[in-house]
Coordinates of C-alpha atoms in Angstrom, one line a residue:
Y1 CA 0.0 0.0 0.0
D2 CA 2.1 2.9 -1.3
T3 CA 1.4 6.6 -0.8
H4 CA 2.8 8.9 -3.5
K5 CA 3.3 12.6 -2.6
F6 CA 4.0 15.4 -5.0
A7 CA 6.9 17.7 -4.0
K8 CA 6.6 21.5 -4.6
G9 CA 10.3 22.1 -4.5
R10 CA 13.6 20.4 -4.5
G11 CA 16.4 20.0 -2.1
S12 CA 16.3 19.5 1.7
S13 CA 13.5 21.9 2.4
K14 CA 10.9 20.1 0.3
T15 CA 7.2 20.9 0.8
F16 CA 4.4 18.8 -0.7
Y17 CA 1.1 19.4 -2.3
S18 CA -1.9 18.4 -0.2
V19 CA -2.9 15.7 -2.8
V20 CA -1.6 12.2 -2.3
F21 CA -2.3 9.0 -4.1
N22 CA -2.5 5.6 -2.5
D23 CA -1.7 2.8 -4.9
I24 CA -2.9 -0.7 -4.4
M25 CA -2.4 -3.9 -6.4
G26 CA -5.0 -4.6 -8.9
L27 CA -8.0 -6.9 -8.8
E28 CA -7.3 -10.2 -10.6
D29 CA -9.5 -13.0 -11.9
G30 CA -10.3 -15.7 -9.2
S31 CA -10.4 -15.7 -5.5
N32 CA -6.7 -16.1 -4.7
N33 CA -5.3 -13.6 -7.3
G34 CA -4.7 -9.9 -6.8
V35 CA -5.9 -7.9 -3.9
H36 CA -8.9 -9.1 -1.9
A37 CA -12.0 -6.9 -2.3
N38 CA -12.3 -6.8 1.6
D39 CA -8.7 -5.4 1.7
I40 CA -9.7 -2.6 -0.6
K41 CA -12.7 -1.9 1.6
L42 CA -10.4 -1.7 4.7
A43 CA -8.2 0.7 2.8
L44 CA -11.2 2.9 2.0
E45 CA -11.8 3.2 5.8
G46 CA -8.2 4.0 6.4
R47 CA -7.5 0.7 8.1
I48 CA -4.4 -0.3 6.0
K49 CA -1.0 1.1 7.1
E50 CA 1.4 2.7 4.6
G51 CA 3.8 0.1 3.2
H52 CA 1.6 -2.9 3.9
K53 CA 2.2 -5.8 1.5
F54 CA -1.1 -7.5 0.5
N55 CA -1.3 -11.3 0.5
Q56 CA -3.2 -12.8 -2.4
V57 CA -4.0 -15.9 -0.4
S58 CA -5.3 -14.4 2.9
P59 CA -7.0 -11.0 3.4
V60 CA -6.0 -8.6 6.2
T61 CA -7.2 -9.3 9.7
K62 CA -7.3 -7.1 12.8
N63 CA -4.2 -9.1 14.1
D64 CA -2.2 -8.2 11.0
P65 CA 0.7 -5.7 11.5
G66 CA -0.6 -3.8 8.5
Y67 CA -4.0 -3.2 10.1
N68 CA -4.6 0.3 11.4
E69 CA -6.8 0.0 14.5
S70 CA -7.7 3.7 14.8
P71 CA -7.6 5.5 11.4
S72 CA -7.6 9.3 11.3
A73 CA -9.6 11.4 8.7
E74 CA -6.3 11.7 6.7
D75 CA -6.0 7.9 6.6
R76 CA -9.4 7.5 4.9
V77 CA -9.8 7.4 1.1
H78 CA -11.4 10.6 -0.2
V79 CA -11.9 9.5 -3.8
L80 CA -12.0 5.9 -5.2
V81 CA -10.4 5.8 -8.7
C82 CA -10.6 2.6 -10.8
V83 CA -7.8 2.4 -13.4
M84 CA -8.5 0.1 -16.3
S85 CA -7.1 -0.5 -19.7
A86 CA -9.2 0.1 -22.8
N87 CA -7.6 -3.1 -24.2
T88 CA -9.0 -5.5 -21.7
Q89 CA -12.3 -7.3 -21.1
I90 CA -13.4 -7.4 -17.5
T91 CA -14.2 -10.9 -16.4
P92 CA -17.3 -11.7 -14.3
S93 CA -15.3 -12.4 -11.1
I94 CA -13.4 -9.0 -11.4
L95 CA -16.7 -7.3 -12.1
E96 CA -18.2 -8.7 -8.9
K97 CA -15.2 -7.6 -6.9
M98 CA -15.5 -4.1 -8.4
K99 CA -19.2 -3.9 -7.6
S100 CA -18.6 -5.0 -4.0
V101 CA -15.9 -2.4 -3.5
R102 CA -18.1 0.3 -5.1
A103 CA -21.0 -0.6 -2.8
T104 CA -18.7 -0.1 0.3
A105 CA -17.4 3.2 -1.2
S106 CA -21.0 4.4 -1.7
E107 CA -21.9 3.5 1.9
L108 CA -19.0 5.5 3.1
G109 CA -19.9 8.5 0.8
I110 CA -16.7 8.2 -1.2
P111 CA -16.9 9.7 -4.7
Q112 CA -15.9 7.3 -7.5
M113 CA -14.4 7.7 -10.9
A114 CA -12.5 5.7 -13.5
M115 CA -9.5 6.3 -15.7
M116 CA -9.4 4.3 -19.0
T117 CA -5.8 3.9 -20.1
H118 CA -4.1 2.8 -23.3
I119 CA -6.6 4.6 -25.4
D120 CA -4.0 5.1 -28.1
D121 CA -3.4 1.3 -28.4
A122 CA -7.1 0.6 -28.4
C123 CA -8.2 3.0 -31.1
P124 CA -6.1 3.7 -34.3
E125 CA -7.8 7.1 -34.8
T126 CA -6.9 8.2 -31.3
E127 CA -3.3 6.9 -31.7
K128 CA -2.9 9.3 -34.7
D129 CA -4.5 12.3 -33.0
L130 CA -5.4 12.3 -29.3
K131 CA -7.7 15.3 -29.9
T132 CA -10.2 12.8 -31.5
V133 CA -10.6 10.8 -28.2
Y134 CA -14.1 12.1 -27.5
K135 CA -15.1 11.5 -31.1
S136 CA -14.0 7.8 -31.1
K137 CA -17.1 5.6 -31.4
Y138 CA -15.0 2.6 -30.2
L139 CA -13.8 4.4 -27.0
R140 CA -17.3 5.8 -26.4
K141 CA -18.7 2.3 -26.5
K142 CA -16.0 1.0 -24.2
M143 CA -16.8 3.8 -21.7
K144 CA -20.6 3.2 -22.0
D145 CA -20.1 -0.6 -21.5
F146 CA -17.9 -0.1 -18.5
S147 CA -20.4 2.4 -17.0
A148 CA -23.3 0.0 -17.5
A149 CA -21.4 -2.9 -16.0
V150 CA -19.8 -1.2 -13.0
G151 CA -22.2 1.7 -12.3
I152 CA -19.8 4.6 -12.6
P153 CA -21.5 7.4 -14.6
I154 CA -20.0 8.0 -18.0
N155 CA -19.1 11.6 -17.1
C156 CA -16.9 10.2 -14.4
I157 CA -14.9 8.0 -16.7
F158 CA -11.8 9.7 -18.1
P159 CA -9.8 8.4 -21.1
V160 CA -6.1 9.0 -20.7
K161 CA -2.9 8.1 -22.5
S162 CA 0.1 7.2 -20.4
Y163 CA 3.6 8.4 -21.3
S164 CA 5.3 5.3 -22.5
E165 CA 7.5 6.1 -25.5
E166 CA 7.7 9.9 -25.4
I167 CA 10.8 11.7 -24.3
D168 CA 9.2 15.2 -24.1
L169 CA 6.0 16.4 -22.6
N170 CA 3.0 16.5 -24.9
D171 CA 0.1 19.0 -24.4
D172 CA -2.6 16.6 -25.7
V173 CA -1.4 13.8 -23.3
D174 CA -1.2 16.3 -20.4
F175 CA -4.7 17.7 -21.1
L176 CA -6.3 14.3 -20.7
I177 CA -4.3 13.5 -17.5
L178 CA -4.9 16.9 -16.0
S179 CA -8.6 16.8 -16.7
A180 CA -8.9 13.5 -14.7
L181 CA -6.7 14.9 -11.9
K182 CA -8.8 18.1 -11.7
K183 CA -11.9 16.0 -11.3
M184 CA -10.2 13.9 -8.6
V185 CA -9.3 17.0 -6.6
D186 CA -12.8 18.4 -7.0
F187 CA -14.3 15.2 -5.8
G188 CA -11.9 15.1 -2.9
D189 CA -12.7 18.7 -1.9
D190 CA -16.4 17.8 -1.9
F191 CA -15.8 14.7 0.3
I192 CA -13.8 16.7 2.8
E193 CA -16.4 19.5 3.0
K194 CA -19.1 16.9 3.7
N195 CA -17.3 14.5 6.0
C196 CA -14.3 16.2 7.8

């Protein structure tokens, strides 16, 4: 369970932005593959300690050293973001895990969104010109299908291209990533205003 912070400056007097990301291993097909849905639910509540290594075979228990007995408001998840590839088909077992995690997030009042990655690999038109991403019928269908299957509204699903082969920054790539990031921050602010 890794926390990623963003430094404002360099050197020994670093300060950080108030936005942090907690990264968790992905959901996998089958019951003993990937992170357990119950472990993600515990993370949503802030009950997983930083640096905890998830076990694919057994979920976290209260006796586990990675279990946080008394989470603070800062430990809780403020926005649940599902990251999925536009190139993969979601299996029924992963879909059930996702629905279970989403149900818990909804009960906790946690806003939810998704990022659809690898849009350039999935759609030749978008690979040629990222500005066509919202015109792509293929990607629109993928987003609609995901929305219908999981329940995340289509306006909360953001297509993005990851930097993979580029050496320099690209405004079109940045625009998509920053649009998703802005929505995450907005959702997080809303959650904090309501719950903290």
